[in-house]
Short mmCIF file of C-alpha atoms (C1' of nucleotides) in Angstrom, two decimals:
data_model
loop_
_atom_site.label_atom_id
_atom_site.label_comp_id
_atom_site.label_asym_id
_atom_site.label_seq_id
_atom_site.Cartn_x
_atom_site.Cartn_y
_atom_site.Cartn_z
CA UNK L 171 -7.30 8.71 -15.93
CA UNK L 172 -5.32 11.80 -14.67
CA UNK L 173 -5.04 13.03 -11.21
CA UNK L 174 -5.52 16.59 -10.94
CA UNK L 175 -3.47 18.70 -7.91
CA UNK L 176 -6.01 18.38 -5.04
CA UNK L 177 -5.79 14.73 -6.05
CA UNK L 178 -2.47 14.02 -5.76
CA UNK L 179 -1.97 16.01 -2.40
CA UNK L 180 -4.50 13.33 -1.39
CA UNK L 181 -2.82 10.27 -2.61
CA UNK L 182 0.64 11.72 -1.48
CA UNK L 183 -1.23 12.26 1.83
CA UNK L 184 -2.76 8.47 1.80
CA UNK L 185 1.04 7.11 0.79
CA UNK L 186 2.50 8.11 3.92
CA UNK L 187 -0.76 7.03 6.62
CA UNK L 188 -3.36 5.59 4.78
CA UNK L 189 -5.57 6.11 7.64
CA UNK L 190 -4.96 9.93 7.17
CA UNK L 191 -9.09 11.44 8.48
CA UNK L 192 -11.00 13.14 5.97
CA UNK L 193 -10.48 15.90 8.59
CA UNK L 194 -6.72 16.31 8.19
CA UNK L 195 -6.40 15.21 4.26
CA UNK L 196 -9.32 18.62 3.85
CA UNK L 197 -6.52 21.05 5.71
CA UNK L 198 -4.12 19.82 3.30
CA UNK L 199 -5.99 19.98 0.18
CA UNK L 200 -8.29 23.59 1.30
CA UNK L 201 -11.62 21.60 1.46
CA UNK L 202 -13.80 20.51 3.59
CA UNK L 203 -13.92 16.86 5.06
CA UNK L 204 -17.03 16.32 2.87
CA UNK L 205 -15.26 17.58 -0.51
CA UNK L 206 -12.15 15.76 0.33
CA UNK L 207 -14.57 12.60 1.20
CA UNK L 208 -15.88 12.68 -2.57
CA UNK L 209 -12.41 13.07 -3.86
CA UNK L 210 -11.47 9.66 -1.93
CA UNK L 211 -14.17 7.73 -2.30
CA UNK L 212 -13.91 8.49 -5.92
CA UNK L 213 -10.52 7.27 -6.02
CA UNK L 214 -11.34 4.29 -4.23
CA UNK L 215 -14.49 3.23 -6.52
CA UNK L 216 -12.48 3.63 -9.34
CA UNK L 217 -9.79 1.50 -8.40
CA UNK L 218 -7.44 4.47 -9.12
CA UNK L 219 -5.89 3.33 -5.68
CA UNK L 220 -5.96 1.25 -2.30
CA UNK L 221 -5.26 1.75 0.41
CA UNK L 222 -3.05 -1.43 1.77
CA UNK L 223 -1.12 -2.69 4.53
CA UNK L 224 2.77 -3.40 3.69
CA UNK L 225 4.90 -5.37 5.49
CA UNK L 226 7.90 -4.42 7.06
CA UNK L 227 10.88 -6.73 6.02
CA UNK L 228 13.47 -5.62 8.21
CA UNK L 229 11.19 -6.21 11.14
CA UNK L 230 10.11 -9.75 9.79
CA UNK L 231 13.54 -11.01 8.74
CA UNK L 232 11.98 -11.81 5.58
CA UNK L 233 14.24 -12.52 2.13
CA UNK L 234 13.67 -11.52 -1.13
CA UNK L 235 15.11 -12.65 -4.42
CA UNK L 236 14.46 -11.84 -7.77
CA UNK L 237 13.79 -14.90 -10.13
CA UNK L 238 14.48 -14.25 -14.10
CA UNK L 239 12.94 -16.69 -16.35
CA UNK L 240 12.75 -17.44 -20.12
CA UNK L 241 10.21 -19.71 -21.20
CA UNK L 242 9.89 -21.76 -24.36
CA UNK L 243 6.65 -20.05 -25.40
CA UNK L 244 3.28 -18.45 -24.42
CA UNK L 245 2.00 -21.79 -22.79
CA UNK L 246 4.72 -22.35 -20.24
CA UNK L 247 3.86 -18.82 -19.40
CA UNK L 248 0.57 -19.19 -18.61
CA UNK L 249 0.90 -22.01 -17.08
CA UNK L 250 3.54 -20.36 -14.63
CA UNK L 251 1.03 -17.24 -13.88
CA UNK L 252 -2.03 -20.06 -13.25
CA UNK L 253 0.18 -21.79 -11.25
CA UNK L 254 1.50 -19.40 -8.58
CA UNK L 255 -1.79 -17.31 -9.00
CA UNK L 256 -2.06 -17.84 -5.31
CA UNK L 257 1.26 -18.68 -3.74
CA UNK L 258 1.98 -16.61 -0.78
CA UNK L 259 5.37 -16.61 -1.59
CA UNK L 260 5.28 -14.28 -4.54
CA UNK L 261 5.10 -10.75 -4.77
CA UNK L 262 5.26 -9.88 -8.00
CA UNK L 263 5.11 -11.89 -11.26
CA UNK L 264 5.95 -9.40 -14.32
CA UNK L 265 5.62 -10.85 -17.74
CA UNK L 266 8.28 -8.96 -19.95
CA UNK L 267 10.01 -8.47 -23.49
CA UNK L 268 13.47 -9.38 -24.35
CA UNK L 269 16.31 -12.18 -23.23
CA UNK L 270 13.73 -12.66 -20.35
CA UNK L 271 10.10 -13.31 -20.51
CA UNK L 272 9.34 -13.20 -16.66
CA UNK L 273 10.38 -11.57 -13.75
CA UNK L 274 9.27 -12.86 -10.38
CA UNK L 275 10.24 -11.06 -6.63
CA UNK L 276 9.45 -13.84 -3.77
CA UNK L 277 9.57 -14.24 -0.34
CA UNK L 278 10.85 -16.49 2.21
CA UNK L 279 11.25 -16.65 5.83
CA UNK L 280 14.39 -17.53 6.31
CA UNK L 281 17.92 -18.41 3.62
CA UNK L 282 16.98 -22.33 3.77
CA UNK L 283 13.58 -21.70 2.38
CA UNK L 284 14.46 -19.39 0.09
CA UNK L 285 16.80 -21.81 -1.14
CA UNK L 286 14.08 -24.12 -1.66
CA UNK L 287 11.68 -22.11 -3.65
CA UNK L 288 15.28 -21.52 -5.12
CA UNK L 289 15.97 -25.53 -6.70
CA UNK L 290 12.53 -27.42 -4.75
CA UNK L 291 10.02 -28.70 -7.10
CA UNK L 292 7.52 -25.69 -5.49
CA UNK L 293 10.05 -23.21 -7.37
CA UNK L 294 8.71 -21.48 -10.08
CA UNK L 295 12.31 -22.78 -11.83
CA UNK L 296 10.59 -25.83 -11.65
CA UNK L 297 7.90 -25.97 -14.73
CA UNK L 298 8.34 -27.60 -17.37
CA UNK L 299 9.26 -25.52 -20.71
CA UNK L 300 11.97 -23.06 -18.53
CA UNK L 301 14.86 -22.60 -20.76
CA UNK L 302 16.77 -20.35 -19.26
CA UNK L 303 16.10 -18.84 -15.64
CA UNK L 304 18.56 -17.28 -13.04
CA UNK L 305 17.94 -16.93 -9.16
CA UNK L 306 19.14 -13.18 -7.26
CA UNK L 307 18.96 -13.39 -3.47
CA UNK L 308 18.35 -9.23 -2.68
CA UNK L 309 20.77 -8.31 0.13
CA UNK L 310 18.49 -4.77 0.80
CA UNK L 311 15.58 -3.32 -0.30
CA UNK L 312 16.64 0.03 -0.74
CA UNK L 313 15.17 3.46 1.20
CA UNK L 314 11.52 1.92 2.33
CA UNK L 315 11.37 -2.08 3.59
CA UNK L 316 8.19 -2.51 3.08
CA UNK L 317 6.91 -4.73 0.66
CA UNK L 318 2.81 -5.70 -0.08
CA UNK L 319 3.40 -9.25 1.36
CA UNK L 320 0.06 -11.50 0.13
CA UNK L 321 -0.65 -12.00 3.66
CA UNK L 322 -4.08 -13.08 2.67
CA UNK L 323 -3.00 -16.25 1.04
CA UNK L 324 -1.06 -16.88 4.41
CA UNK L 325 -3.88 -18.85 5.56
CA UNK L 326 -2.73 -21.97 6.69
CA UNK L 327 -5.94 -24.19 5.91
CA UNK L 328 -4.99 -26.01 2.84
CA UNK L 329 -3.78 -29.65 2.84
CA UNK L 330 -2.22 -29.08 -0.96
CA UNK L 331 -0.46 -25.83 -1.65
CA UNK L 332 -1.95 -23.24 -4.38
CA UNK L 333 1.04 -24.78 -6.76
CA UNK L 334 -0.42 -28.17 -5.92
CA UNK L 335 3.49 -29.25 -4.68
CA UNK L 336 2.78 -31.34 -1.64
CA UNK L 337 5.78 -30.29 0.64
CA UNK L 338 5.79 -33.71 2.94
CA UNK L 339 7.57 -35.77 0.19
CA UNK L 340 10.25 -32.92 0.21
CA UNK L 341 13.81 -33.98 1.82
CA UNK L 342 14.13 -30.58 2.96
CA UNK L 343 11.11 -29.98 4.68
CA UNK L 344 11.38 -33.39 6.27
CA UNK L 345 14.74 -32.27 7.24
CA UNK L 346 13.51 -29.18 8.93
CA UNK L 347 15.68 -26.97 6.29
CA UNK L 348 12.56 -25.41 4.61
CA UNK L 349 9.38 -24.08 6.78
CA UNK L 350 7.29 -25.10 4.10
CA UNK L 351 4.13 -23.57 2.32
CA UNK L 352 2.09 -20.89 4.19
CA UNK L 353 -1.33 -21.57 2.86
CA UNK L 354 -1.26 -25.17 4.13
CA UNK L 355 -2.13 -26.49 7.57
CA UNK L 356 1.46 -28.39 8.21
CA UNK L 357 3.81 -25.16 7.49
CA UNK L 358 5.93 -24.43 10.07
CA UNK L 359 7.11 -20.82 9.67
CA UNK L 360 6.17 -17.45 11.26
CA UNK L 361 4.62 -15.82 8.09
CA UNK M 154 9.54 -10.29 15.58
CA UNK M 155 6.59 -12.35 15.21
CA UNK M 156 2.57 -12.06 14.38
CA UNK M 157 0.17 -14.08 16.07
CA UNK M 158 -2.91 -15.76 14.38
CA UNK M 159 -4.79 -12.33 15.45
CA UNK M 160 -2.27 -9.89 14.18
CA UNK M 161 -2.45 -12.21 11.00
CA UNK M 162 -6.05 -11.35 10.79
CA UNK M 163 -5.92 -8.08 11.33
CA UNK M 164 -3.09 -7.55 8.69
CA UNK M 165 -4.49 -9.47 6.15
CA UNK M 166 -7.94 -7.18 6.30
CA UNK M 167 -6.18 -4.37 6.41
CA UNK M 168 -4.36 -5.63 3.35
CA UNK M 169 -7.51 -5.49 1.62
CA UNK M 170 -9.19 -2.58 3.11
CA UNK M 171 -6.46 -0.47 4.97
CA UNK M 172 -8.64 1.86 6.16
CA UNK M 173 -10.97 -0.79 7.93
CA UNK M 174 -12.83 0.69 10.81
CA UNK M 175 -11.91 -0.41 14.54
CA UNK M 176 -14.97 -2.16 15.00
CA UNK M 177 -15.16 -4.13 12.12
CA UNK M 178 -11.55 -5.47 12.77
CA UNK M 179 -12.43 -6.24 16.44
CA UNK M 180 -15.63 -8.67 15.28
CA UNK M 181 -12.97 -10.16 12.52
CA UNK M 182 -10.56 -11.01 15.04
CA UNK M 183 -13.41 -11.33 18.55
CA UNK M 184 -11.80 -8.62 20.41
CA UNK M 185 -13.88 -5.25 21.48
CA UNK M 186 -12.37 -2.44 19.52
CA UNK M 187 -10.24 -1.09 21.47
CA UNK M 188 -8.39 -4.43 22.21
CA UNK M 189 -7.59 -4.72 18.36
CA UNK M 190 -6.81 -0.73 18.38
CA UNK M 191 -3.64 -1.66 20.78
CA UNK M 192 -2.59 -4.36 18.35
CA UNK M 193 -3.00 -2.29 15.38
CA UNK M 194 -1.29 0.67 17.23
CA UNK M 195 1.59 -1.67 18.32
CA UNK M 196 1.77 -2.91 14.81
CA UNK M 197 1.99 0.61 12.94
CA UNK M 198 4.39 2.32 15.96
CA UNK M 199 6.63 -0.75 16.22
CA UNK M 200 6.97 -0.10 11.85
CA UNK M 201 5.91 -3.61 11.53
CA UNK M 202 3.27 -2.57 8.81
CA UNK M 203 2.72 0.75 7.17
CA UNK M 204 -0.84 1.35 5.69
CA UNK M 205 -0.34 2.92 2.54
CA UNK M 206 -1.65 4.12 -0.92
CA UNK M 207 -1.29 2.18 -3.94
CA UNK M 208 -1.53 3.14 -7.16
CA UNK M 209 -3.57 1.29 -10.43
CA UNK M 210 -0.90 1.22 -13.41
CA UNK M 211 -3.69 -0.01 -15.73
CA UNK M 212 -5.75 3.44 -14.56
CA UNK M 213 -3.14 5.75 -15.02
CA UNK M 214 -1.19 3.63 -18.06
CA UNK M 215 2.02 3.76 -16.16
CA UNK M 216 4.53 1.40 -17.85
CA UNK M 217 7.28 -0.15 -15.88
CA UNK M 218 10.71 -1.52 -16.36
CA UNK M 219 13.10 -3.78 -14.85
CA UNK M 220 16.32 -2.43 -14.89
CA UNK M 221 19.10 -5.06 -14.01
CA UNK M 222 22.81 -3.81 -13.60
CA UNK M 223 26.04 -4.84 -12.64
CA UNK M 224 28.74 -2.73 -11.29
CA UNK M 225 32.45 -2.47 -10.99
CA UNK M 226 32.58 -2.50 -7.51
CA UNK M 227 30.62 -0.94 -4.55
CA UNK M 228 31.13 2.39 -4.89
CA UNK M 229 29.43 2.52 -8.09
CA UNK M 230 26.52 0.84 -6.14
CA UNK M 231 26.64 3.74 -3.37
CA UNK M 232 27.27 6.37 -5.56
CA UNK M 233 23.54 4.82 -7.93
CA UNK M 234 21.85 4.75 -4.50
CA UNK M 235 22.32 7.88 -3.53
CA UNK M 236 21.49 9.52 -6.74
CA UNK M 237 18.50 7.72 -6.90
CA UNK M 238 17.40 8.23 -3.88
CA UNK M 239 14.66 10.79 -4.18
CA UNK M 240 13.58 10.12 -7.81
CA UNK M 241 10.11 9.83 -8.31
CA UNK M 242 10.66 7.33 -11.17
CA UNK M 243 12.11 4.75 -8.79
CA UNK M 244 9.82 2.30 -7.01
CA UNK M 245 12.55 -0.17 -6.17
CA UNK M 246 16.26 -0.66 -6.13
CA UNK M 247 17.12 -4.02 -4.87
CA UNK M 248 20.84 -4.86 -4.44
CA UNK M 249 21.41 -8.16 -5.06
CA UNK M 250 23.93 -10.87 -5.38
CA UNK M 251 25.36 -12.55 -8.46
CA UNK M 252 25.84 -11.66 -11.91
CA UNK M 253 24.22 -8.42 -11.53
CA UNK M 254 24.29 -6.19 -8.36
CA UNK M 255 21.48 -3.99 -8.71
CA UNK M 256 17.64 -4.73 -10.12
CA UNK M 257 15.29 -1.92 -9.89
CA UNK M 258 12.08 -1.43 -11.30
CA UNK M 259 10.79 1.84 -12.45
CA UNK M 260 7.67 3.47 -13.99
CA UNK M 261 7.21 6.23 -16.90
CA UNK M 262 3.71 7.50 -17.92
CA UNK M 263 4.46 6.74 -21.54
CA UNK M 264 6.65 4.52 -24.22
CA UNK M 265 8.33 7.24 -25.04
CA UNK M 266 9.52 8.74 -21.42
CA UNK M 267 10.20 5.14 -20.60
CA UNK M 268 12.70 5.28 -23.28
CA UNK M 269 14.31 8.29 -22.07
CA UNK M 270 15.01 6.33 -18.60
CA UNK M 271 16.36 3.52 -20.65
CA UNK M 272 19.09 5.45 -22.67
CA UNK M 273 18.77 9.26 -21.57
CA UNK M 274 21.72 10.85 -19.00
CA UNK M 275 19.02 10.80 -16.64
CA UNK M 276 18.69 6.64 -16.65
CA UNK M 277 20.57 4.40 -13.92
CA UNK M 278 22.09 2.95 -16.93
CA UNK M 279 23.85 6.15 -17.61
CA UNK M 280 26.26 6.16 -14.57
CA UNK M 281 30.09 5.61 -14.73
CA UNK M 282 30.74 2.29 -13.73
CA UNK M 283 28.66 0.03 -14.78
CA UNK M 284 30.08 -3.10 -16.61
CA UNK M 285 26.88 -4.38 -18.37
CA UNK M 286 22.59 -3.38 -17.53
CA UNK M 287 19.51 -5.20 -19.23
CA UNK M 288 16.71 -3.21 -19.64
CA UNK M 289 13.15 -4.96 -19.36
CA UNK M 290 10.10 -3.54 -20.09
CA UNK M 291 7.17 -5.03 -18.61
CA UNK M 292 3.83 -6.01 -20.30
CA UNK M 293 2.05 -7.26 -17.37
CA UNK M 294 2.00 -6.88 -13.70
CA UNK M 295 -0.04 -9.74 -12.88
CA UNK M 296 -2.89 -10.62 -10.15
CA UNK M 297 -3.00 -6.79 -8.69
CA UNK M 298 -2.05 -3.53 -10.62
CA UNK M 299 -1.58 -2.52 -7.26
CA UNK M 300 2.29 -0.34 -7.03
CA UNK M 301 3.66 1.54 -4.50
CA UNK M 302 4.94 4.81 -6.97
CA UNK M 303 6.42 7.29 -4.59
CA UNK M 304 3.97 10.24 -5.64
CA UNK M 305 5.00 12.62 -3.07
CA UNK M 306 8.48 12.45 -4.67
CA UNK M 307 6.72 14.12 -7.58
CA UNK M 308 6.20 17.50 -6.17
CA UNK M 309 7.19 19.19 -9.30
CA UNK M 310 8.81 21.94 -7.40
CA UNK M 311 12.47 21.83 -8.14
CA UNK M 312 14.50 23.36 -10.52
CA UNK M 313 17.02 20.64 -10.47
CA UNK M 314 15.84 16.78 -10.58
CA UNK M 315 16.59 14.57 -7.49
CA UNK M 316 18.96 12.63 -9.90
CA UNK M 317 20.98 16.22 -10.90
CA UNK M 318 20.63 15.77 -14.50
CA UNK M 319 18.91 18.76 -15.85
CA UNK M 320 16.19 17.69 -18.42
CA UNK M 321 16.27 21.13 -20.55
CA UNK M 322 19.20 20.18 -22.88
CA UNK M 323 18.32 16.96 -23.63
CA UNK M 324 16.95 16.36 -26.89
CA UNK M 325 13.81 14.10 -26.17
CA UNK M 326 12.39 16.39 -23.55
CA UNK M 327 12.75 19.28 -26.41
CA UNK M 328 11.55 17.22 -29.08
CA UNK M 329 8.30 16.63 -26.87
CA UNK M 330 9.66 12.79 -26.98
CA UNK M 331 9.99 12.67 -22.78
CA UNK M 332 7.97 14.57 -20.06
CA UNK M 333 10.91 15.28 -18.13
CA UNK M 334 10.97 14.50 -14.52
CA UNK M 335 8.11 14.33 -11.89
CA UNK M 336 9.83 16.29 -8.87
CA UNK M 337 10.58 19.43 -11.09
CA UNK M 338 8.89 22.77 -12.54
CA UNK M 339 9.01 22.50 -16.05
CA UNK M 340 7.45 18.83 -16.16
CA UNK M 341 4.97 18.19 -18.55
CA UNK M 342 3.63 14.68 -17.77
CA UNK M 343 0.49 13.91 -15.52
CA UNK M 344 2.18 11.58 -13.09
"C1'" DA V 65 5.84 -13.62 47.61
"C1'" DT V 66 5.59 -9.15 45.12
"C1'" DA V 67 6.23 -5.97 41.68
"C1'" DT V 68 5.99 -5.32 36.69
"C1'" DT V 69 4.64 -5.75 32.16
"C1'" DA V 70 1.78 -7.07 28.40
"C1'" DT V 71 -3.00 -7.58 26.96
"C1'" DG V 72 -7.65 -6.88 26.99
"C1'" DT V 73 -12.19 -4.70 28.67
"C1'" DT V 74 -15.35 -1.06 30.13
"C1'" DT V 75 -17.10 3.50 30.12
"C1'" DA V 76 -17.89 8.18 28.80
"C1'" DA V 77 -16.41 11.95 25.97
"C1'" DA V 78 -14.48 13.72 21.71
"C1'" DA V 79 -13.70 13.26 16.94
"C1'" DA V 80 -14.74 11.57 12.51
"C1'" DA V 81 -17.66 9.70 9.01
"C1'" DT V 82 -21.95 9.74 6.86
"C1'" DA V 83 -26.47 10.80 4.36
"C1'" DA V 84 -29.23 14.15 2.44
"C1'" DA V 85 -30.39 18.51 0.89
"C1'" DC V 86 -28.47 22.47 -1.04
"C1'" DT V 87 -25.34 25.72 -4.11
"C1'" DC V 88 -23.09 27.05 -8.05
"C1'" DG V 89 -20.73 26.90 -12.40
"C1'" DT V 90 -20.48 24.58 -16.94
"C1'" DG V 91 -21.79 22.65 -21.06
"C1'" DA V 92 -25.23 20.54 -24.19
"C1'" DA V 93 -29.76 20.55 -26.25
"C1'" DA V 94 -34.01 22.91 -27.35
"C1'" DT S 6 -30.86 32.61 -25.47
"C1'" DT S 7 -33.08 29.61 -22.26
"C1'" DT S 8 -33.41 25.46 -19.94
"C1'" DC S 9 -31.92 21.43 -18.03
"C1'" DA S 10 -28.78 18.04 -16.41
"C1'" DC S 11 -24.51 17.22 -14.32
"C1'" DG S 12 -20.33 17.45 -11.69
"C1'" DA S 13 -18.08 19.18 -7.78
"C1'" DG S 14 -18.24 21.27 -3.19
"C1'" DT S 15 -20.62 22.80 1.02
"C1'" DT S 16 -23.74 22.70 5.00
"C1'" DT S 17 -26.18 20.55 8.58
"C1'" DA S 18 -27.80 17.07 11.58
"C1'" DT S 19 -27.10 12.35 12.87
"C1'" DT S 20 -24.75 8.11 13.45
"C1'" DT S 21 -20.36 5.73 13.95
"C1'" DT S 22 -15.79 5.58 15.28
"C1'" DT S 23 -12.05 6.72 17.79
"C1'" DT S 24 -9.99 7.93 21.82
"C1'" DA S 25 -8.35 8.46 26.80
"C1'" DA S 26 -8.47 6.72 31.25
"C1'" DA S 27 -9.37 3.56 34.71
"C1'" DC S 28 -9.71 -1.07 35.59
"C1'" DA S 29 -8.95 -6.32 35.18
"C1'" DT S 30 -6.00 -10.35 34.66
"C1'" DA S 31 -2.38 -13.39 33.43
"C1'" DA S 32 2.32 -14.14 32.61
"C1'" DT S 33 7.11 -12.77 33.77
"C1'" DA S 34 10.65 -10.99 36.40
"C1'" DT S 35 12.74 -9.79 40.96
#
DNA sequence: ATATTATGTTTAAAAAATAAACTCGTGAAA
DNA sequence: TTTCACGAGTTTATTTTTTAAACATAATAT
């Protein structure tokens, strides 16, 4: 797949307002609205892009760290990716080559939390077959905040988290030092 | 700031569908349209949530890399942040805390070009400064192949690169081993 | 008590998106 | 060469959406 110029004066277009009319995004590109329509659409179908809400971090308060993990083979691995397939908490889960095998981003509402999914038996540090994993808190996200935040999985109807760690048994979120998980119905954070 | 349980709605459809019509949002959330227009105004004016393009890696065979460095001090850091600022090869640059300072994660349309960032003048590995960098390149973004690649950064319209370092002399762009960078005239990529 | 502000609704007008039919150039097969 | 199918844009008429403005109403501040 290769985007040709009228293309990516579209998707540069769609970056900055995603909502961008067919209207304005023909002006840029010297079509009309219908030509430009087909152009989008196309995109869309393809799954060459989406269009997406991000989520502001500064705004939110949110925190970010980076979690680096080497596993003992393929099967911790997969285990890992089945297991926070649905977590709100994480961003990104990149499966990599060299000292490190995985390379997580997640998100927390506030430093206590993060500090769970930090040590806490929800962390992805957590499973079984990690032999080697290290934890950076990110102090800024550098020139844009915004982040695509799995709002979706934010539901709040569960009564056992995607990771299937029940949160009531934990000290800290008995302790009120950890909001617990966002897809269940006893979390108690803002996200 | 805060989002209710009908912002929540409204974000996480627009999430999936950014450019989801007025009305559609307003039967999600059991407003009339233009009750959930004035939250999604507030939301997009207040910079809570950008709607944005993403791009498909697996369409367009990007391959990213995560790039994890640690400096001699802070104005190493500033000096990295600035240069990067505008380079269309960037899609983040976390600073962090602990044994490294700086993670970032960039993209490169091919093995070879993705080299080039990892070794070449033009990488963030290449500044003065820097007491030790991993370099990480990723096999699998996992769940969504969804990325946020700053395309209008590559407006191939400079005769300089954002990052200063001139691709002509280098070896690997001659040798046809590197498509040289996005934001200038003589690239030869399809990013 | 009395503004004021934040939130939502209604209505009518303007703008945008859509479906369908049409045009035109290109490239493959007869 | 001719013909036909196809991809990519345009035009037009219609339907949907968006928008602005005026109006409610409840909560908050003075």
């Amino acid at each position: 797949m290769k985007l040709d110029e009228v293309d990516r004066k579209i998707v540069s277009q769609l970056q900055i307002d995603g909502r961008t009319t067919l209207e304005t995004l023909g002006k840029i590109t010297g079509y009309t609205n219908m030509g430009v329509r087909k152009r989008v659409n196309n995109l869309l179908e393809s799954e060459s892009i989406r269009i997406s809400a991000l989520m502001n971090l500064k705004r939110f308060n949110f925190f970010l760290a980076v979690v680096l993990i080497e596993t003992d083979g393929p099967e911790t691995l997969q285990r890992l990716l089945k297991r926070f397939e649905n977590c709100p908490r994480v961003v990104y889960i990149f499966t990599t080559i060299g000292g490190f095998n995985m390379i997580a981003l997640v998100v927390a509402e506030d430093k206590e939390t993060l500090e769970s999914i930090s040590m806490e038996k929800c962390s992805l540090r957590s499973e079984k077959g990690i032999r080697r994993s290290e934890f950076y808190p990110v102090m800024d996200v550098n020139y844009s905040p915004f982040m695509p935040i799995r709002r979706y999985l934010a539901h709040k109807d569960l009564s056992v988290p995607p990771c299937r760690v029940n949160c009531k048994p934990c000290a800290r979120y008995k302790f009120e030092r950890c909001v617990g998980c966002p897809a269940t119905k006893y979390y108690k954070g803002h996200l």
